[in-house]
């Protein structure tokens, strides 16, 4: 029998077999690179691939107060190692930022992580046994799968949308009950508000329904609910006050929050984040803190001290915090205007997409996403094909380009239907 290329490669490689056929380039960065190459060659390109908020003139949008605070950190303090779990003042400030006035503020522990990615990593390795699956929506941020597989866990999904376009709570219940019966535990990952890639934010009634199902299913075994809060602050009116809906999940449930400065402080490169874990019992909180700190030591050791010190100051200092909110408000306004223009043009062009009230991305459904994205590239418009849809990064699309983007999306979807 002729060996398959991968087994032939495995026979020659120094790598262990499972690492031999790893994909090299991230597909999103590959598409972005092609868009940039064609733009540099003189074409008029709309590049809606990159998940960072850009000004309308194409520069990365930042918060000047963050830049100034980073520049003013004492270099000697920054040069020293941060504590493994993170600076206590940083962790306290993050807990207060997440839970504000909620009683959960006094029922939470946290550890510093390199961005939300590190927080998700720590959740996967501490709340699932090897070979068990996390549970998330049928559309999801693809690194969840890499993080799970890399740590010998997997991903299972429930149908994200019901017939009315809301969260399919019934399928969530079905999937969770099946996991509890099979695994005896669950790690649920909910990316809200402003879900990547769909742009969907859970409404209060949906959150309350999820909370009640979790409470009920936790009679069968322990459950961790991880709110992936990467897009906190960018959700619409229904996004606020989510904590109250998850305040009382019961004694067998840990509420986790993957907190990050990447989008909310426009500091993607700082790699500052935290995993917050709330639980009603003090003894369990101590165990959670120890387990999460151990995972920090066993992976990245400790995080970027400079970034952590600057963000601590921005969260504690009332004047700086007020500047953060003002400057962030401008960025939210920039994005909301793009969302408004998209929501104005897209229905008229016949595009089908989820409830979209704010956020970096939206997905437009297509029967053949690859064909749609390929047709759009011919028109000089770059989007990312995902399963059943194309992901549109309005965060990096100037407002003036949105009408052209919508036209190209309509053309892309009809090309896939032909
Ligand atoms: N979760 C989602 C859904 C994201 O889109 C991202 C970043 O794009 C992250 C988590 C983590 O980002 P970071 O590790 O930069 O905080």
Tab-separated table of C-alpha atoms in Angstrom, residues 35-299:
chain	number	residue	atom	x	y	z
A	35	UNK	CA	-5.622	42.007	0.272
A	36	UNK	CA	-2.603	44.091	1.315
A	37	UNK	CA	-0.527	42.831	-1.646
A	38	UNK	CA	-3.237	43.761	-4.167
A	39	UNK	CA	-3.763	47.140	-2.492
A	40	UNK	CA	-0.034	47.883	-2.670
A	41	UNK	CA	-0.128	46.953	-6.350
A	42	UNK	CA	-2.614	49.805	-6.866
A	43	UNK	CA	-6.046	48.127	-6.708
A	44	UNK	CA	-8.955	49.695	-4.842
A	45	UNK	CA	-9.497	47.038	-2.154
A	46	UNK	CA	-12.007	46.707	0.687
A	47	UNK	CA	-10.345	44.579	3.363
A	48	UNK	CA	-12.951	43.313	5.838
A	49	UNK	CA	-10.841	40.457	7.208
A	50	UNK	CA	-8.971	41.772	10.241
A	51	UNK	CA	-10.426	41.752	13.727
A	52	UNK	CA	-8.999	45.014	14.980
A	53	UNK	CA	-10.797	48.334	15.140
A	54	UNK	CA	-9.385	50.702	12.525
A	55	UNK	CA	-10.005	54.404	12.072
A	56	UNK	CA	-11.789	55.356	8.857
A	57	UNK	CA	-8.384	56.383	7.448
A	58	UNK	CA	-7.051	52.843	7.920
A	59	UNK	CA	-4.836	53.401	10.977
A	60	UNK	CA	-5.213	51.220	14.056
A	61	UNK	CA	-7.585	52.930	16.500
A	62	UNK	CA	-6.053	53.332	19.982
A	63	UNK	CA	-6.867	55.035	23.271
A	64	UNK	CA	-4.290	57.827	23.817
A	65	UNK	CA	-4.648	57.528	27.621
A	66	UNK	CA	-3.518	53.903	27.399
A	67	UNK	CA	-0.526	54.837	25.257
A	68	UNK	CA	0.443	57.613	27.715
A	69	UNK	CA	0.019	55.379	30.780
A	70	UNK	CA	2.097	52.595	29.245
A	71	UNK	CA	4.857	55.104	28.486
A	72	UNK	CA	4.857	56.374	32.105
A	73	UNK	CA	5.254	52.999	33.873
A	74	UNK	CA	8.401	52.797	36.011
A	75	UNK	CA	10.814	50.793	33.805
A	76	UNK	CA	12.405	49.082	36.807
A	77	UNK	CA	9.049	47.784	38.049
A	78	UNK	CA	8.116	46.700	34.531
A	79	UNK	CA	11.418	44.868	34.077
A	80	UNK	CA	10.803	42.666	37.121
A	81	UNK	CA	8.754	39.463	36.947
A	82	UNK	CA	5.070	39.863	37.694
A	83	UNK	CA	3.686	37.507	40.354
A	84	UNK	CA	2.653	34.219	38.735
A	85	UNK	CA	-1.066	34.736	39.329
A	86	UNK	CA	-0.753	38.451	38.480
A	87	UNK	CA	-0.485	41.653	40.538
A	88	UNK	CA	-3.107	41.534	43.349
A	89	UNK	CA	-4.213	45.120	42.594
A	90	UNK	CA	-4.681	44.199	38.933
A	91	UNK	CA	-6.769	41.139	39.796
A	92	UNK	CA	-8.936	43.077	42.244
A	93	UNK	CA	-9.502	45.802	39.650
A	94	UNK	CA	-10.456	43.262	36.982
A	95	UNK	CA	-12.972	41.584	39.308
A	96	UNK	CA	-14.503	44.991	40.073
A	97	UNK	CA	-14.556	45.852	36.351
A	98	UNK	CA	-16.426	42.629	35.531
A	99	UNK	CA	-18.857	42.376	38.429
A	100	UNK	CA	-19.197	46.052	39.517
A	101	UNK	CA	-21.952	46.286	42.173
A	102	UNK	CA	-22.896	42.595	42.035
A	103	UNK	CA	-22.411	40.430	45.161
A	104	UNK	CA	-20.229	38.269	42.880
A	105	UNK	CA	-17.457	40.848	43.439
A	106	UNK	CA	-16.859	39.294	46.856
A	107	UNK	CA	-17.239	35.730	45.542
A	108	UNK	CA	-14.561	35.780	42.866
A	109	UNK	CA	-10.900	34.991	42.348
A	110	UNK	CA	-8.827	35.767	39.256
A	111	UNK	CA	-5.481	35.043	37.650
A	112	UNK	CA	-3.657	37.037	34.984
A	113	UNK	CA	-3.484	35.476	31.522
A	114	UNK	CA	-2.027	36.503	28.164
A	115	UNK	CA	-5.277	37.943	26.784
A	116	UNK	CA	-8.582	36.162	26.592
A	117	UNK	CA	-6.827	33.320	24.766
A	118	UNK	CA	-4.863	32.439	27.895
A	119	UNK	CA	-8.032	32.612	29.975
A	120	UNK	CA	-9.798	30.167	27.643
A	121	UNK	CA	-6.765	27.879	27.797
A	122	UNK	CA	-6.843	27.816	31.598
A	123	UNK	CA	-10.577	27.091	31.581
A	124	UNK	CA	-10.190	24.167	29.166
A	125	UNK	CA	-7.440	22.440	31.132
A	126	UNK	CA	-9.106	22.877	34.523
A	127	UNK	CA	-12.800	22.224	33.895
A	128	UNK	CA	-12.644	19.346	31.386
A	129	UNK	CA	-10.945	15.970	31.606
A	130	UNK	CA	-8.792	14.902	28.641
A	131	UNK	CA	-11.005	13.715	25.726
A	132	UNK	CA	-14.028	15.627	26.997
A	133	UNK	CA	-15.666	18.340	24.892
A	134	UNK	CA	-16.462	21.958	25.665
A	135	UNK	CA	-19.913	23.103	24.569
A	136	UNK	CA	-20.379	26.228	22.478
A	137	UNK	CA	-22.565	27.711	19.741
A	138	UNK	CA	-22.569	26.215	16.222
A	139	UNK	CA	-20.787	29.330	14.965
A	140	UNK	CA	-17.685	29.946	17.044
A	141	UNK	CA	-14.257	31.580	17.095
A	142	UNK	CA	-12.104	28.901	15.468
A	143	UNK	CA	-9.179	29.074	17.971
A	144	UNK	CA	-11.512	27.376	20.510
A	145	UNK	CA	-10.904	24.223	18.527
A	146	UNK	CA	-7.131	24.691	18.404
A	147	UNK	CA	-7.011	25.397	22.144
A	148	UNK	CA	-9.132	22.320	22.860
A	149	UNK	CA	-7.271	19.937	20.531
A	150	UNK	CA	-3.874	21.177	21.575
A	151	UNK	CA	-4.846	20.269	25.129
A	152	UNK	CA	-6.406	16.914	24.165
A	153	UNK	CA	-9.987	18.094	24.523
A	154	UNK	CA	-12.597	18.654	21.802
A	155	UNK	CA	-15.438	21.011	20.853
A	156	UNK	CA	-19.149	20.194	20.593
A	157	UNK	CA	-21.806	22.653	19.539
A	158	UNK	CA	-25.504	23.341	19.837
A	159	UNK	CA	-27.562	25.020	17.106
A	160	UNK	CA	-26.982	28.725	17.618
A	161	UNK	CA	-30.145	30.203	16.084
A	162	UNK	CA	-33.782	29.196	16.302
A	163	UNK	CA	-36.329	29.890	13.546
A	164	UNK	CA	-36.964	33.415	14.839
A	165	UNK	CA	-33.237	34.223	14.802
A	166	UNK	CA	-32.909	34.143	18.608
A	167	UNK	CA	-30.610	31.854	20.597
A	168	UNK	CA	-31.770	28.264	20.202
A	169	UNK	CA	-32.260	27.655	23.899
A	170	UNK	CA	-34.010	24.316	23.325
A	171	UNK	CA	-31.027	22.926	21.445
A	172	UNK	CA	-28.716	24.269	24.139
A	173	UNK	CA	-30.693	22.291	26.728
A	174	UNK	CA	-30.613	19.154	24.584
A	175	UNK	CA	-26.853	19.382	24.027
A	176	UNK	CA	-26.043	20.164	27.656
A	177	UNK	CA	-28.229	17.328	28.943
A	178	UNK	CA	-26.481	14.935	26.525
A	179	UNK	CA	-23.059	16.088	27.718
A	180	UNK	CA	-23.997	15.777	31.380
A	181	UNK	CA	-25.234	12.253	30.763
A	182	UNK	CA	-22.049	11.312	28.906
A	183	UNK	CA	-19.301	13.381	30.586
A	184	UNK	CA	-20.810	14.033	34.009
A	185	UNK	CA	-19.556	17.630	33.725
A	186	UNK	CA	-19.534	20.493	31.237
A	187	UNK	CA	-17.637	23.600	30.241
A	188	UNK	CA	-19.974	25.947	28.359
A	189	UNK	CA	-18.351	28.750	26.360
A	190	UNK	CA	-20.619	31.693	25.538
A	191	UNK	CA	-19.106	34.547	23.576
A	192	UNK	CA	-21.370	37.497	24.292
A	193	UNK	CA	-21.867	40.354	23.658
A	194	UNK	CA	-20.864	40.784	20.005
A	195	UNK	CA	-20.199	37.162	19.243
A	196	UNK	CA	-17.317	36.440	16.864
A	197	UNK	CA	-18.075	35.691	14.038
A	198	UNK	CA	-21.836	36.429	13.929
A	199	UNK	CA	-22.142	39.742	15.808
A	200	UNK	CA	-25.016	38.288	17.868
A	201	UNK	CA	-25.513	39.471	21.462
A	202	UNK	CA	-27.666	37.442	23.850
A	203	UNK	CA	-30.743	39.271	25.119
A	204	UNK	CA	-31.725	39.202	28.818
A	205	UNK	CA	-34.488	36.592	28.321
A	206	UNK	CA	-32.011	34.299	26.528
A	207	UNK	CA	-29.425	34.699	29.275
A	208	UNK	CA	-32.013	33.949	31.947
A	209	UNK	CA	-33.179	30.846	30.064
A	210	UNK	CA	-29.563	29.632	29.788
A	211	UNK	CA	-29.006	30.278	33.511
A	212	UNK	CA	-32.084	28.297	34.456
A	213	UNK	CA	-31.059	25.337	32.254
A	214	UNK	CA	-27.552	25.394	33.740
A	215	UNK	CA	-28.951	25.427	37.291
A	216	UNK	CA	-31.195	22.466	36.474
A	217	UNK	CA	-28.473	20.419	34.701
A	218	UNK	CA	-25.948	21.073	37.479
A	219	UNK	CA	-27.946	18.634	39.665
A	220	UNK	CA	-26.248	15.945	37.544
A	221	UNK	CA	-22.681	17.198	37.988
A	222	UNK	CA	-20.382	20.235	38.015
A	223	UNK	CA	-20.665	22.882	35.303
A	224	UNK	CA	-18.422	25.816	34.425
A	225	UNK	CA	-19.969	28.632	32.385
A	226	UNK	CA	-17.274	30.664	30.640
A	227	UNK	CA	-18.404	34.047	29.356
A	228	UNK	CA	-15.909	34.999	26.661
A	229	UNK	CA	-16.020	38.738	27.206
A	230	UNK	CA	-13.575	39.761	24.482
A	231	UNK	CA	-16.006	42.337	23.063
A	232	UNK	CA	-17.260	43.767	26.372
A	233	UNK	CA	-18.306	47.424	26.009
A	234	UNK	CA	-19.151	47.102	22.294
A	235	UNK	CA	-22.556	45.405	22.691
A	236	UNK	CA	-25.843	47.235	22.213
A	237	UNK	CA	-28.318	48.215	24.911
A	238	UNK	CA	-29.234	44.615	25.743
A	239	UNK	CA	-25.626	43.642	26.488
A	240	UNK	CA	-25.315	45.513	29.784
A	241	UNK	CA	-26.377	44.043	33.106
A	242	UNK	CA	-25.630	40.466	32.048
A	243	UNK	CA	-24.085	39.710	35.449
A	244	UNK	CA	-27.444	39.906	37.253
A	245	UNK	CA	-28.761	37.109	35.026
A	246	UNK	CA	-25.869	34.796	35.999
A	247	UNK	CA	-25.623	35.794	39.661
A	248	UNK	CA	-27.304	32.746	41.127
A	249	UNK	CA	-26.227	29.619	39.269
A	250	UNK	CA	-26.032	27.420	42.356
A	251	UNK	CA	-23.323	25.605	44.314
A	252	UNK	CA	-22.237	23.183	41.553
A	253	UNK	CA	-21.551	25.906	38.976
A	254	UNK	CA	-18.523	28.153	38.538
A	255	UNK	CA	-19.094	31.345	36.573
A	256	UNK	CA	-15.937	32.158	34.614
A	257	UNK	CA	-15.135	35.293	32.648
A	258	UNK	CA	-12.382	35.555	30.042
A	259	UNK	CA	-11.399	39.232	30.409
A	260	UNK	CA	-9.005	40.964	28.027
A	261	UNK	CA	-7.692	44.406	27.154
A	262	UNK	CA	-7.226	43.518	23.480
A	263	UNK	CA	-10.435	45.179	22.247
A	264	UNK	CA	-11.716	47.078	25.292
A	265	UNK	CA	-8.457	49.030	25.713
A	266	UNK	CA	-7.439	48.628	22.027
A	267	UNK	CA	-4.199	46.909	23.128
A	268	UNK	CA	-4.111	43.741	21.062
A	269	UNK	CA	-0.357	43.371	21.398
A	270	UNK	CA	-0.149	43.937	25.156
A	271	UNK	CA	-1.377	40.402	25.911
A	272	UNK	CA	-3.030	41.469	29.140
A	273	UNK	CA	-6.037	39.480	30.311
A	274	UNK	CA	-7.444	37.474	33.179
A	275	UNK	CA	-9.583	34.493	33.999
A	276	UNK	CA	-12.130	35.438	36.648
A	277	UNK	CA	-13.877	32.615	38.529
A	278	UNK	CA	-16.864	33.148	40.808
A	279	UNK	CA	-18.166	30.566	43.237
A	280	UNK	CA	-20.327	30.943	46.367
A	281	UNK	CA	-18.066	28.830	48.645
A	282	UNK	CA	-14.782	30.192	50.017
A	283	UNK	CA	-13.063	26.783	50.161
A	284	UNK	CA	-13.892	26.130	46.517
A	285	UNK	CA	-12.631	29.605	45.570
A	286	UNK	CA	-9.287	28.800	47.213
A	287	UNK	CA	-9.075	25.567	45.190
A	288	UNK	CA	-9.989	27.451	41.998
A	289	UNK	CA	-7.294	30.055	42.597
A	290	UNK	CA	-4.636	27.416	43.269
A	291	UNK	CA	-5.565	25.360	40.208
A	292	UNK	CA	-5.635	28.375	37.882
A	293	UNK	CA	-2.306	29.705	39.244
A	294	UNK	CA	-0.745	26.270	38.723
A	295	UNK	CA	-1.820	26.381	35.068
A	296	UNK	CA	-0.223	29.829	34.682
A	297	UNK	CA	3.053	28.427	36.021
A	298	UNK	CA	2.774	25.403	33.749
A	299	UNK	CA	2.283	27.402	30.550
